[in-house]
Structure formats: structure tokens, C-alpha cells
Amino acid sequence: MELNENIRALRVKSGLNQVELASQLNVSKQCISNWENDNVLPSIEMLVKLADFFRVTTDALLGRSNREMLDVSGLTPEQSAHISLLIKDLCSTNNKQRD
């Protein structure tokens, strides 16, 4: 998917309309509309802000990857390590089921 489609899909997935997303990002509704209609590209700073807001990588936002980020900044290093192991186990299980 293209950037404009990804912005729209992430907004809809988050249950936000254009006005609500604009308010969250401190931009106008017209900005969101222009991005989603592929009339204007967001600035690099706004790409980072969008990625952080939707908790995806900038690569995912740009359609270069479908990886999602998890914010573990409020966890202890031990808790973060446990989450990491859980994710690896789940991915391993999914890969085995596909084979």
C-alpha cells in the first residue's frame, strides 16, 4: 500500500475521523485530507509523528514493511525481555503452523 492508503487505513483502524486525527496531531483536517488523497506529502517530522502516534515504524507507514512497534518504555528491562521472548515464541509457533 502507498503512504496515503496507509494513513487512511491506520486512522480508520484507530476509530478516528479526519477531524479527530487532525486534533491529535495539531494539524488541520485539510492536512489529513490532503495526505489521504495523495495531494500533499507529510513532512519528515510529521511522518515520524504519525508513526509514533499509530505505533508503527516509518517503514511500515511508507509501505516498506508491515512490522508494528510495541512501546515498552514503561516496563522494566526484565519485563521487556519477557515480552520479547513471548513475541519470538508466538512467531515461531506461527511459522511452524505454516509449514
PDB file of C-alpha atoms in Angstrom:
ATOM      1  CA  MET A   1       0.000   0.000   0.000  1.00  0.00           C
ATOM      2  CA  GLU A   2       1.002   3.588  -0.545  1.00  0.00           C
ATOM      3  CA  LEU A   3       1.573   6.179   2.179  1.00  0.00           C
ATOM      4  CA  ASN A   4      -1.812   7.850   1.655  1.00  0.00           C
ATOM      5  CA  GLU A   5      -3.617   4.497   1.869  1.00  0.00           C
ATOM      6  CA  ASN A   6      -1.673   3.545   4.995  1.00  0.00           C
ATOM      7  CA  ILE A   7      -2.551   6.789   6.754  1.00  0.00           C
ATOM      8  CA  ARG A   8      -6.229   6.283   5.943  1.00  0.00           C
ATOM      9  CA  ALA A   9      -6.183   2.599   6.963  1.00  0.00           C
ATOM     10  CA  LEU A  10      -4.426   3.325  10.272  1.00  0.00           C
ATOM     11  CA  ARG A  11      -6.812   6.185  11.027  1.00  0.00           C
ATOM     12  CA  VAL A  12      -9.858   4.021  10.343  1.00  0.00           C
ATOM     13  CA  LYS A  13      -8.364   1.112  12.319  1.00  0.00           C
ATOM     14  CA  SER A  14      -7.906   3.520  15.243  1.00  0.00           C
ATOM     15  CA  GLY A  15     -11.565   4.526  15.010  1.00  0.00           C
ATOM     16  CA  LEU A  16     -10.781   8.160  14.255  1.00  0.00           C
ATOM     17  CA  ASN A  17     -12.256  10.500  11.687  1.00  0.00           C
ATOM     18  CA  GLN A  18     -10.092  13.082   9.927  1.00  0.00           C
ATOM     19  CA  VAL A  19     -11.023  15.857  12.359  1.00  0.00           C
ATOM     20  CA  GLU A  20     -10.095  13.737  15.387  1.00  0.00           C
ATOM     21  CA  LEU A  21      -6.747  12.697  13.914  1.00  0.00           C
ATOM     22  CA  ALA A  22      -6.008  16.293  12.949  1.00  0.00           C
ATOM     23  CA  SER A  23      -6.681  17.357  16.525  1.00  0.00           C
ATOM     24  CA  GLN A  24      -4.368  14.661  17.899  1.00  0.00           C
ATOM     25  CA  LEU A  25      -1.559  15.755  15.563  1.00  0.00           C
ATOM     26  CA  ASN A  26      -2.187  19.508  15.895  1.00  0.00           C
ATOM     27  CA  VAL A  27      -2.804  19.966  12.174  1.00  0.00           C
ATOM     28  CA  SER A  28      -5.862  20.930  10.165  1.00  0.00           C
ATOM     29  CA  LYS A  29      -8.448  18.478   8.861  1.00  0.00           C
ATOM     30  CA  GLN A  30      -7.426  19.673   5.402  1.00  0.00           C
ATOM     31  CA  CYS A  31      -3.894  18.393   6.064  1.00  0.00           C
ATOM     32  CA  ILE A  32      -5.199  14.915   6.805  1.00  0.00           C
ATOM     33  CA  SER A  33      -7.460  15.036   3.758  1.00  0.00           C
ATOM     34  CA  ASN A  34      -4.579  16.129   1.510  1.00  0.00           C
ATOM     35  CA  TRP A  35      -2.356  13.308   2.798  1.00  0.00           C
ATOM     36  CA  GLU A  36      -5.065  10.696   2.361  1.00  0.00           C
ATOM     37  CA  ASN A  37      -5.942  11.912  -1.129  1.00  0.00           C
ATOM     38  CA  ASP A  38      -2.258  11.922  -2.113  1.00  0.00           C
ATOM     39  CA  ASN A  39      -2.331  15.663  -2.868  1.00  0.00           C
ATOM     40  CA  VAL A  40       0.470  16.555  -0.452  1.00  0.00           C
ATOM     41  CA  LEU A  41       3.106  14.508   1.354  1.00  0.00           C
ATOM     42  CA  PRO A  42       3.635  14.953   5.085  1.00  0.00           C
ATOM     43  CA  SER A  43       6.964  16.412   6.189  1.00  0.00           C
ATOM     44  CA  ILE A  44       9.631  14.108   7.576  1.00  0.00           C
ATOM     45  CA  GLU A  45       8.858  15.382  11.070  1.00  0.00           C
ATOM     46  CA  MET A  46       5.178  14.612  10.558  1.00  0.00           C
ATOM     47  CA  LEU A  47       5.986  11.124   9.224  1.00  0.00           C
ATOM     48  CA  VAL A  48       7.772  10.423  12.491  1.00  0.00           C
ATOM     49  CA  LYS A  49       4.869  11.887  14.471  1.00  0.00           C
ATOM     50  CA  LEU A  50       2.377   9.769  12.509  1.00  0.00           C
ATOM     51  CA  ALA A  51       4.454   6.621  13.024  1.00  0.00           C
ATOM     52  CA  ASP A  52       4.714   7.293  16.751  1.00  0.00           C
ATOM     53  CA  PHE A  53       1.005   8.059  17.034  1.00  0.00           C
ATOM     54  CA  PHE A  54      -0.038   4.863  15.248  1.00  0.00           C
ATOM     55  CA  ARG A  55       2.783   2.837  16.851  1.00  0.00           C
ATOM     56  CA  VAL A  56       4.214   1.627  13.585  1.00  0.00           C
ATOM     57  CA  THR A  57       7.622   2.115  12.033  1.00  0.00           C
ATOM     58  CA  THR A  58       8.177   4.782   9.428  1.00  0.00           C
ATOM     59  CA  ASP A  59       8.953   1.927   7.023  1.00  0.00           C
ATOM     60  CA  ALA A  60       5.521   0.435   7.687  1.00  0.00           C
ATOM     61  CA  LEU A  61       3.887   3.827   7.233  1.00  0.00           C
ATOM     62  CA  LEU A  62       5.677   4.254   3.909  1.00  0.00           C
ATOM     63  CA  GLY A  63       4.642   0.760   2.796  1.00  0.00           C
ATOM     64  CA  ARG A  64       8.144  -0.660   3.049  1.00  0.00           C
ATOM     65  CA  SER A  65       7.415  -3.055   5.912  1.00  0.00           C
ATOM     66  CA  ASN A  66       4.401  -4.346   7.799  1.00  0.00           C
ATOM     67  CA  ARG A  67       6.065  -4.538  11.208  1.00  0.00           C
ATOM     68  CA  GLU A  68       4.371  -2.928  14.179  1.00  0.00           C
ATOM     69  CA  MET A  69       6.153  -1.403  17.147  1.00  0.00           C
ATOM     70  CA  LEU A  70       5.378  -2.034  20.786  1.00  0.00           C
ATOM     71  CA  ASP A  71       6.090   0.705  23.294  1.00  0.00           C
ATOM     72  CA  VAL A  72       7.784  -0.989  26.248  1.00  0.00           C
ATOM     73  CA  SER A  73       9.256   2.196  27.691  1.00  0.00           C
ATOM     74  CA  GLY A  74       7.187   1.857  30.875  1.00  0.00           C
ATOM     75  CA  LEU A  75       8.404  -1.657  31.561  1.00  0.00           C
ATOM     76  CA  THR A  76      11.442  -2.856  33.450  1.00  0.00           C
ATOM     77  CA  PRO A  77      14.256  -4.442  31.406  1.00  0.00           C
ATOM     78  CA  GLU A  78      13.178  -7.837  32.766  1.00  0.00           C
ATOM     79  CA  GLN A  79       9.553  -7.277  31.694  1.00  0.00           C
ATOM     80  CA  SER A  80      10.701  -6.088  28.279  1.00  0.00           C
ATOM     81  CA  ALA A  81      12.819  -9.239  27.886  1.00  0.00           C
ATOM     82  CA  HIS A  82       9.783 -11.388  28.767  1.00  0.00           C
ATOM     83  CA  ILE A  83       7.667  -9.611  26.147  1.00  0.00           C
ATOM     84  CA  SER A  84      10.426 -10.129  23.579  1.00  0.00           C
ATOM     85  CA  LEU A  85      10.583 -13.864  24.338  1.00  0.00           C
ATOM     86  CA  LEU A  86       6.804 -14.157  24.131  1.00  0.00           C
ATOM     87  CA  ILE A  87       6.795 -12.499  20.712  1.00  0.00           C
ATOM     88  CA  LYS A  88       9.592 -14.788  19.470  1.00  0.00           C
ATOM     89  CA  ASP A  89       7.689 -17.853  20.734  1.00  0.00           C
ATOM     90  CA  LEU A  90       4.471 -16.731  19.030  1.00  0.00           C
ATOM     91  CA  CYS A  91       6.287 -16.061  15.738  1.00  0.00           C
ATOM     92  CA  SER A  92       7.994 -19.451  15.933  1.00  0.00           C
ATOM     93  CA  THR A  93       4.651 -21.172  16.556  1.00  0.00           C
ATOM     94  CA  ASN A  94       3.070 -19.339  13.617  1.00  0.00           C
ATOM     95  CA  ASN A  95       5.952 -20.302  11.317  1.00  0.00           C
ATOM     96  CA  LYS A  96       5.659 -23.980  12.332  1.00  0.00           C
ATOM     97  CA  GLN A  97       1.916 -23.949  11.652  1.00  0.00           C
ATOM     98  CA  ARG A  98       2.513 -22.630   8.126  1.00  0.00           C
ATOM     99  CA  ASP A  99       4.961 -25.417   7.291  1.00  0.00           C
TER     100      ASP A  99
END
